[in-house]
C-alpha positions as a printed Julia matrix, in Angstrom:
578×3 Matrix{Float64}:
   0.09    0.01    0.45
   1.18    3.65    0.08
   3.28    4.83    2.63
   1.48    7.76    2.51
  -1.94    5.94    2.96
  -0.3     3.78    5.62
   0.92    6.71    7.46
  -2.58    7.67    8.09
  -3.89    4.2     9.05
  -1.22    4.04   12.17
  -2.95    7.78   13.41
  -6.34    5.74   13.2
  -5.28    3.28   15.11
  -3.39    5.12   17.4
  -6.51    7.07   18.23
  -8.82    3.97   18.41
  -7.02    0.91   18.13
  -9.55   -0.33   15.8
  -9.62    0.62   12.1
 -12.85    1.26    9.84
 -11.34    0.75    6.74
 -14.4     2.36    5.2
 -13.92    3.64    1.77
 -10.59    1.97    0.9
 -11.43   -0.82   -1.42
  -7.89   -2.71   -2.14
  -6.29   -4.94   -0.72
  -2.96   -5.44   -1.04
  -1.18   -8.55   -1.34
   2.35   -8.03   -1.83
   4.09  -11.28   -0.85
   6.37  -13.33   -2.71
   5.45  -16.99   -3.14
   8.2   -19.81   -2.5
   8.45  -22.77   -4.52
   6.55  -24.85   -1.95
   3.08  -22.29   -2.93
   3.48  -20.61    0.3
   4.4   -16.77    0.95
   7.03  -15.48    2.24
   4.93  -15.08    5.79
   3.74  -18.68    5.6
   0.38  -18.62    4.21
  -0.79  -19.76    0.67
  -1.17  -16.9    -1.97
  -4.56  -16.44   -2.58
  -5.88  -18.43   -5.76
  -9.45  -16.94   -6.0
 -11.22  -15.81   -9.0
  -9.46  -12.43   -9.65
  -9.79   -9.13  -11.83
  -6.66   -7.53  -12.62
  -6.5    -4.02  -14.76
  -3.52   -3.66  -17.24
  -3.11   -0.29  -18.73
  -0.53    0.33  -21.82
   0.13    2.41  -24.61
  -1.71    1.98  -28.21
  -1.84    3.48  -31.61
  -4.56    6.22  -32.42
  -5.07    3.85  -35.38
  -6.55    0.75  -32.89
  -9.75    0.65  -32.68
 -12.22    0.1   -29.48
 -13.62   -3.57  -30.95
  -9.73   -4.05  -31.78
  -9.26   -3.76  -27.96
 -11.95   -5.91  -26.55
 -10.95   -8.25  -29.02
  -7.52   -8.89  -27.89
  -8.8    -8.5   -24.04
 -10.72  -11.49  -24.6
  -7.94  -13.57  -26.33
  -5.89  -12.68  -23.14
  -8.49  -14.01  -20.42
  -8.84  -17.33  -22.66
  -4.96  -17.85  -21.31
  -4.84  -15.96  -18.39
  -8.19  -17.11  -16.68
  -7.16  -20.95  -17.57
  -3.42  -20.68  -15.89
  -4.05  -18.14  -12.9
  -7.57  -17.93  -12.75
  -7.1   -14.32  -13.05
  -9.08  -12.02  -15.35
  -7.44   -8.84  -16.93
  -9.3    -5.53  -17.99
  -7.25   -4.2   -20.63
  -6.85    0.23  -21.3
  -5.33    0.97  -23.72
  -4.89    4.76  -24.32
  -3.72    6.45  -27.41
   0.32    7.01  -26.87
   0.25   10.48  -27.41
  -2.29   11.09  -23.96
  -0.78    7.96  -22.0
   1.43    9.59  -20.02
  -0.3    12.22  -18.8
  -3.45    9.63  -18.4
  -2.01    7.58  -15.96
  -0.25   10.23  -13.22
  -3.7    11.61  -13.51
  -5.29    8.28  -12.93
  -2.58    7.76  -10.08
  -3.48   11.12   -8.5
  -6.95   10.44   -8.52
  -7.08    7.24   -6.87
  -4.87    9.04   -4.33
  -7.18   11.53   -3.13
 -10.38    9.19   -3.42
  -8.47    6.85   -0.9
  -7.21    9.71    1.1
 -10.37   11.11    1.21
 -12.12    8.11    2.26
  -9.57    7.69    4.91
 -10.07   11.03    6.32
 -13.41   10.21    6.77
 -12.97    6.98    8.67
 -10.51    8.95   10.77
 -13.63   11.55   11.33
 -16.47    8.75   12.21
 -14.11    6.97   14.29
 -13.94   10.0    16.57
 -18.01   10.45   16.39
 -18.26    7.0    17.52
 -15.76    7.14   20.48
 -17.69   10.81   21.51
 -20.98    9.15   21.28
 -19.47    6.38   23.24
 -18.6     8.82   25.92
 -21.97   10.36   25.66
 -23.98    7.19   26.58
 -25.09    7.76   22.77
 -25.48    4.88   19.76
 -23.85    5.95   16.66
 -25.14    5.7    13.13
 -22.92    5.11   10.76
 -23.24    6.92    7.62
 -24.55    4.71    4.69
 -22.68    5.04    1.01
 -24.73    5.6    -1.85
 -24.68    2.97   -4.2
 -22.12    3.11   -7.02
 -22.42    1.7   -10.6
 -19.92   -0.76  -11.07
 -19.85   -0.75  -14.62
 -18.42    2.64  -15.07
 -15.95    4.57  -13.55
 -15.35    7.69  -15.25
 -14.87    7.15  -19.41
 -13.07    3.5   -18.34
 -15.75    0.55  -17.97
 -14.7    -1.83  -14.81
 -15.96   -4.61  -16.08
 -13.9    -7.5   -18.19
 -15.86   -8.48  -21.1
 -16.71  -12.58  -22.0
 -15.16  -12.64  -18.4
 -18.36  -14.24  -16.65
 -17.97  -15.08  -13.16
 -15.17  -12.49  -12.22
 -15.63   -9.12  -10.37
 -15.58   -5.87  -12.12
 -12.25   -3.77  -11.35
 -12.92   -2.1    -8.05
 -13.74    1.59   -8.2
  -9.74    2.31   -6.11
  -8.1    -0.39   -8.36
  -5.17   -0.11  -10.64
  -3.07   -2.97  -11.11
  -0.46   -3.39  -13.81
   0.79   -0.45  -16.11
   3.76    0.55  -18.12
   6.4     3.45  -17.4
   7.64    5.41  -19.96
  11.2     6.28  -18.96
  14.13    7.19  -16.35
  12.29   10.1   -14.97
   8.82    8.72  -14.48
  10.46    5.43  -13.34
  11.75    7.59  -10.44
   9.04    9.45   -9.9
   6.58    6.6    -9.3
   9.22    4.86   -6.9
  10.07    7.78   -4.83
   6.12    8.91   -4.52
   5.43    5.2    -3.35
   3.36    5.4    -6.37
   4.76    1.67   -7.04
   5.57   -1.74   -5.25
   8.74   -2.92   -4.84
   9.58   -6.19   -6.54
  12.5    -7.34   -4.95
  10.79  -10.28   -3.21
   8.39  -11.01   -6.17
  12.04  -11.45   -8.11
  13.88  -13.59   -5.52
  10.49  -16.12   -5.29
   7.74  -16.42   -7.4
   9.02  -14.64  -10.45
  12.43  -15.44  -10.26
  12.6   -17.24  -13.89
  12.44  -13.86  -14.94
  16.46  -13.76  -14.46
  16.42  -16.35  -17.34
  15.0   -14.24  -19.73
  16.14  -10.25  -19.0
  19.82   -9.25  -18.71
  21.19   -8.44  -15.2
  22.17   -5.06  -16.28
  18.31   -3.78  -16.77
  17.57   -4.67  -12.86
  20.73   -3.04  -12.18
  19.73   -0.13  -13.38
  16.0    -0.49  -12.54
  17.28   -0.11   -8.79
  16.36    2.97   -6.95
  17.32    3.66   -3.22
  18.19    0.02   -3.02
  14.94   -1.73   -4.54
  13.54   -2.52   -7.84
  10.53   -1.2    -8.78
   9.23   -2.22  -12.06
  10.45   -4.6   -14.87
  12.33   -3.56  -17.84
  11.09   -4.55  -21.5
  14.03   -6.46  -22.93
  15.12   -4.99  -25.51
  18.38   -4.29  -27.92
  20.72   -2.17  -25.85
  23.13    0.3   -27.55
  25.28    0.15  -30.57
  29.31   -1.57  -31.19
  31.96    0.66  -31.92
  34.12   -1.39  -34.44
  37.87   -1.31  -35.57
  38.02   -2.21  -38.76
  40.78   -3.97  -40.85
  41.63   -3.93  -44.62
  41.57   -7.78  -45.26
  43.19   -7.42  -49.3
  45.83   -4.67  -47.93
  46.81   -7.1   -45.03
  47.39  -10.24  -47.04
  49.16   -8.14  -49.62
  51.76   -6.79  -46.86
  52.33  -10.07  -45.71
  50.8    -9.08  -42.21
  49.16  -11.17  -38.73
  45.82   -9.5   -38.65
  45.83  -10.79  -35.29
  48.4    -7.97  -34.14
  46.59   -5.25  -35.84
  43.72   -4.45  -33.65
  44.45   -0.9   -32.69
  45.2     2.39  -34.03
  48.84    2.07  -32.03
  49.64   -1.67  -33.62
  48.72   -0.37  -36.93
  50.84    2.83  -37.13
  52.94    1.45  -40.0
  50.33    0.01  -41.76
  48.85    3.06  -41.81
  51.56    5.11  -43.1
  52.12    2.19  -46.05
  48.32    2.3   -47.03
  48.89    6.19  -47.33
  52.29    5.87  -49.63
  51.63    3.03  -51.78
  47.69    2.46  -52.13
  46.37    6.25  -53.14
  43.52    4.85  -53.89
  42.89    4.13  -50.4
  41.6     6.18  -47.83
  44.2     4.99  -44.92
  41.61    5.94  -41.85
  37.72    6.2   -42.04
  35.88    7.48  -38.74
  35.93    9.35  -36.03
  37.75    8.53  -32.95
  37.79    8.98  -29.18
  39.84    7.01  -26.82
  37.37    4.5   -25.14
  35.33    3.89  -21.75
  36.4     7.07  -20.03
  33.72    8.8   -17.79
  33.74   12.18  -17.46
  32.83   13.93  -14.07
  31.4    17.45  -14.85
  28.4    19.19  -14.08
  26.27   17.83  -17.12
  26.94   14.4   -17.8
  28.98   11.59  -17.78
  29.93   11.84  -22.28
  30.9    15.49  -21.6
  34.74   16.28  -21.33
  36.22   17.21  -17.72
  39.4    16.76  -16.58
  38.55   14.94  -14.04
  37.95   11.21  -15.25
  37.55    8.06  -14.78
  38.57    4.91  -17.25
  35.76    1.88  -16.68
  35.53   -0.65  -19.15
  32.69   -3.69  -18.93
  34.96   -5.63  -16.38
  36.57   -3.22  -14.29
  36.04   -4.14  -10.77
  33.75   -1.67   -8.83
  36.53   -1.39   -6.01
  39.17   -0.73   -8.64
  37.11    2.52  -10.2
  39.6     5.64   -9.85
  39.33    9.94  -10.36
  41.9    10.69  -12.13
  43.42   14.18  -13.94
  42.99   12.75  -17.68
  46.34   13.99  -18.42
  47.52   10.86  -16.28
  46.11    8.16  -18.14
  48.82    7.69  -20.86
  45.95    5.21  -22.84
  43.84    8.95  -23.45
  46.79   11.06  -24.29
  48.76    8.95  -26.67
  45.65    7.37  -28.57
  45.18   11.18  -28.98
  47.7    12.52  -30.18
  48.39    9.72  -32.68
  44.68   10.32  -33.83
  45.79   14.08  -34.6
  48.86   13.53  -36.17
  47.0    10.94  -38.74
  44.49   14.11  -39.0
  46.99   16.68  -40.19
  48.48   14.42  -42.41
  45.43   14.42  -44.48
  44.8    10.13  -43.73
  41.49   10.6   -42.24
  37.62   10.92  -43.75
  34.12   11.04  -41.99
  32.47   10.81  -44.77
  32.68    6.95  -45.6
  34.93    6.48  -49.22
  35.01    3.78  -51.46
  37.36    1.61  -49.39
  39.91    2.31  -46.25
  42.66    0.64  -44.39
  41.1     1.12  -40.82
  38.13    2.51  -39.98
  35.66    2.95  -36.9
  31.92    2.12  -37.35
  29.42    2.24  -34.63
  26.28    0.21  -35.63
  24.43   -2.78  -34.57
  26.02   -6.23  -34.81
  23.43   -7.2   -37.53
  24.52   -4.07  -39.14
  28.5    -4.58  -39.37
  27.95   -8.06  -41.44
  28.15   -6.42  -44.51
  31.85   -5.16  -43.87
  32.8    -8.81  -43.15
  33.85  -10.05  -46.41
  36.51   -7.47  -46.78
  37.65   -6.23  -43.05
  38.81   -7.85  -39.94
  36.38   -6.92  -37.77
  37.39   -5.69  -33.88
  34.98   -4.89  -31.21
  36.57   -1.56  -30.11
  33.99   -0.69  -27.94
  30.8    -2.7   -26.27
  27.54   -1.66  -26.41
  27.0     0.74  -23.27
  23.55    1.19  -21.92
  22.92    4.19  -20.01
  20.06    4.04  -17.23
  17.71    5.65  -19.49
  17.9     2.91  -22.27
  17.15    0.43  -19.9
  14.47    2.17  -18.57
  12.9     3.3   -21.57
   9.44    1.01  -21.39
   8.78   -0.47  -17.78
   5.81   -2.58  -16.25
   5.08   -2.22  -12.66
   2.63   -2.64   -9.83
   0.61    0.25   -8.34
   0.4     0.53   -5.13
  -3.42    0.25   -5.77
  -3.27   -2.93   -6.96
  -5.54   -6.09   -5.6
  -2.53   -8.34   -5.56
   1.04   -7.84   -5.81
   1.76  -11.36   -6.36
  -0.99  -11.89   -9.04
   0.16   -8.77  -11.45
   3.61   -9.94  -11.66
   2.58  -13.46  -12.97
   0.96  -11.99  -15.97
   4.05   -9.6   -15.92
   6.1   -12.73  -16.07
   4.06  -14.48  -18.48
   4.6   -10.89  -21.02
   8.26  -11.89  -20.38
   8.69  -15.69  -20.42
   5.52  -16.51  -22.47
   5.27  -16.27  -25.99
   1.82  -16.8   -26.9
   0.51  -13.78  -24.54
   3.21  -11.95  -25.68
   1.86  -11.97  -28.88
  -1.18  -11.31  -28.35
  -0.86   -7.71  -26.87
   2.03   -6.49  -29.41
  -0.18   -8.16  -32.6
  -3.97   -8.6   -31.84
  -5.82  -11.89  -31.47
  -4.85  -14.92  -33.36
  -7.18  -15.1   -36.57
  -8.62  -11.49  -36.19
  -5.62   -9.31  -36.65
  -2.9   -11.96  -37.48
  -2.38  -15.22  -38.58
   0.26  -17.87  -38.79
   2.18  -18.27  -42.42
   1.14  -21.46  -43.95
   4.09  -22.16  -45.4
   6.69  -21.17  -42.0
   5.15  -20.97  -38.68
   7.79  -19.44  -37.12
   6.74  -16.2   -39.36
   3.17  -14.1   -38.67
   1.3   -12.84  -41.28
  -0.87   -9.27  -40.87
  -4.67   -9.83  -41.27
  -6.03   -5.97  -40.1
  -4.87   -2.54  -39.56
  -6.92   -2.52  -36.8
  -4.66   -2.53  -34.06
  -1.16   -1.38  -33.8
   1.33   -1.87  -30.66
   5.0    -0.23  -29.9
   7.07   -3.46  -29.53
   8.93   -1.85  -26.95
   5.89   -1.12  -24.7
   4.66   -4.72  -25.09
   6.77   -6.74  -22.73
   9.93   -8.93  -23.75
  11.12   -7.8   -27.27
  12.87  -11.5   -28.05
   9.89  -13.66  -26.94
   7.67  -12.3   -29.62
   8.05  -12.16  -33.47
   9.95   -8.86  -34.54
   7.3    -7.97  -37.1
   4.96   -9.41  -39.98
   6.81  -11.23  -42.13
  10.1   -11.71  -40.07
  11.02  -14.99  -38.37
  11.91  -15.13  -34.64
  15.53  -15.72  -36.19
  15.41  -12.13  -36.31
  16.3   -11.62  -32.72
  20.04  -13.3   -33.33
  22.09  -10.28  -33.35
  20.4    -8.62  -31.0
  20.93  -10.8   -28.4
  24.02  -11.39  -28.99
  24.35   -7.29  -28.52
  22.79   -7.35  -24.99
  25.19  -10.44  -23.99
  28.01   -8.14  -25.25
  26.55   -5.12  -23.51
  27.29   -3.61  -20.13
  25.76   -0.79  -17.77
  29.07    1.02  -16.41
  29.3     0.7   -12.32
  28.84    4.16  -12.27
  25.47    4.34  -13.65
  23.53    4.16  -10.32
  25.99    6.63   -9.1
  23.5     9.46   -9.93
  23.75   11.62   -6.72
  27.31   13.44   -7.48
  26.18   16.72   -8.14
  24.26   18.64   -4.59
  23.67   21.56   -3.36
  27.11   22.02   -2.1
  29.22   20.82   -5.35
  27.22   22.89   -7.62
  28.9    26.09   -8.05
  32.12   24.39   -7.69
  30.85   22.54  -11.06
  30.01   25.17  -13.2
  33.38   27.17  -12.69
  34.67   23.71  -13.19
  32.48   23.14  -16.63
  34.09   26.54  -17.56
  37.7    25.52  -17.33
  36.99   22.31  -18.63
  35.37   23.88  -22.2
  38.03   26.16  -22.42
  40.63   23.21  -21.87
  39.12   21.15  -24.77
  39.01   24.3   -26.98
  42.58   24.64  -26.78
  43.56   20.93  -26.91
  41.29   20.6   -29.92
  43.24   23.91  -31.56
  46.44   22.52  -30.71
  48.78   20.83  -33.34
  49.48   17.04  -32.39
  53.44   18.15  -31.28
  52.37   21.02  -29.53
  49.98   18.87  -28.02
  52.6    16.56  -27.43
  54.9    18.47  -25.95
  52.34   20.49  -23.43
  51.3    16.91  -21.84
  53.59   17.76  -18.48
  52.02   21.58  -18.44
  48.42   20.34  -18.97
  48.57   17.89  -16.27
  50.0    20.28  -13.69
  47.48   23.05  -14.65
  44.67   20.59  -13.65
  46.05   19.35  -10.41
  46.77   23.23   -9.43
  43.14   23.97  -10.24
  40.97   24.83   -7.15
  37.77   22.92   -8.84
  39.39   19.93   -9.17
  41.54   19.84   -5.76
  38.0    20.64   -4.03
  35.87   17.73   -6.54
  39.04   15.12   -5.53
  39.21   16.2    -1.76
  39.32   12.9     0.58
  39.12   14.05    4.43
  42.47   13.66    6.48
  44.1    14.12    9.6
  46.09   16.69    8.38
  43.45   18.67    7.4
  43.53   21.46    9.95
  47.21   21.83    9.54
  46.78   22.32    5.74
  43.6    24.33    5.83
  41.53   21.8     4.23
  38.4    22.82    6.57
  34.75   24.21    5.65
  35.66   27.22    6.91
  38.07   27.62    3.95
  35.65   25.94    1.68
  36.44   22.4     1.67
  33.63   19.97    2.22
  33.52   16.19    2.09
  29.65   16.58    0.82
  31.0    18.66   -2.58
  33.99   16.02   -3.45
  32.57   13.83   -6.1
  36.28   11.53   -5.02
  34.65   11.34   -1.54
  31.14   10.79   -2.45
  32.28    8.04   -4.39
  34.13    6.66   -1.5
  30.83    6.53    0.45
  28.72    5.43   -2.57
  31.36    2.13   -2.65
  31.58    1.66    0.87
  27.42    1.22    1.01
  27.55   -0.98   -2.0
  30.28   -3.34   -0.75
  28.51   -3.06    2.81
  25.13   -4.1     1.39
  26.76   -7.26   -0.7
  29.12   -8.58    2.36
């Protein structure tokens, strides 16, 4: 239940010792179910007939009758499997996000008002008892259960199942990181850790673990992200024909530094071939600025897909030889006229950013080396997330449906493509392909569950997911991805000043010739070390601070230092995992 509501209920309990739950019709069941069929408290999960609501966005072209047909098709599965009826609310996608926020706000207001009324009635009951009078509870007017504003509460074709209750909301889709955090931090959605550990642990076999890591909010998971292809690779390509003609070993040509002589030879002896194609940037760097971790900053960390969390360092960017030597090399090659950012007919080496499937077109002519694995941001993983409302009839029963949308191809395909025989059918020659029968039901594949367990599109085989699955297996969520609170009121002014310094520094570096850049590295590193913003953002308290003048009175705050904030975050993470 909503924690705000719980606080009100506790007040009532303290007032009278007994609570009249008048007006609050939602009875949440938020316990998980173990392998023996019991909940964490030892009681059995309620398996009585139940009606749950499912809220999803749809195209404005989707018709009302199509939604009813899909609802009926879904119910044939969920009623037989779990004795659960589903009321489907398909809202036009351009209205959806606001409709959900309005709905949640409406339910919260209704329940708060009902519980305030319960408090007032209990007070009146106590006062009447003190006066020796009997108390007659005010009757509640009958409300038509078939309608709730513009939304019907009744599931068509689900005879024997009660309507959705007036103050009930169960499963809904959330778009994006910002809305996900909003619903979690305002207690509008349930924490699902226990469900994922117990009743829905199968999800971990269908959804890559980084999705769950990204869904962490204050240590808990509040939604199940829809599995989809994350990020893009950056590949380093080396020309097969020229490597063979030069009698070179391709296994030793895996980076710009390895290929220096090869690039010079291409420029000298193969005038019809562009030596280098593509933009280059040193790999796997996280920059600590007042903007984001992709904006250049002199304070940086090099974090690869396999960097242990305890080995993250916050350092002067010019102290990283990998960064300075490779940046120098690319500057040098650009000055020689070896680089083209427009794809030529043929090139010696190149940097190409694309998907695992798209790079295959180069496989015949180039050796392909992965330069950067697909890096997912929290925003990538949380593009679309199914969550359980705190106004739910049952968290565990709702999670059964969400689990099916991530593991069951039949249910997943119905929600995405519609009712079989009405909106689509299996191809007569290949049952691994579906054919469109109607345009009356249209959904975004990102918004209806796990992409990889349904068909990529009409006419496309499930085998088409091969490269996307490979891409996800190679992708990674940086270990600093959930280090979200490093910008705060204590370092806001420092970051503004540091950003100005970094912008000016970046402009100078960009305008330097390669030799000037190389000869200036020592001076650049010293300049950063002397910068007051850099010093305060990397400050770690020590016993010598009073002697050295690093006190709060002089503007040195542990809570302003990004490096110190990371140390505190790291200690918290390690402590949780002990």
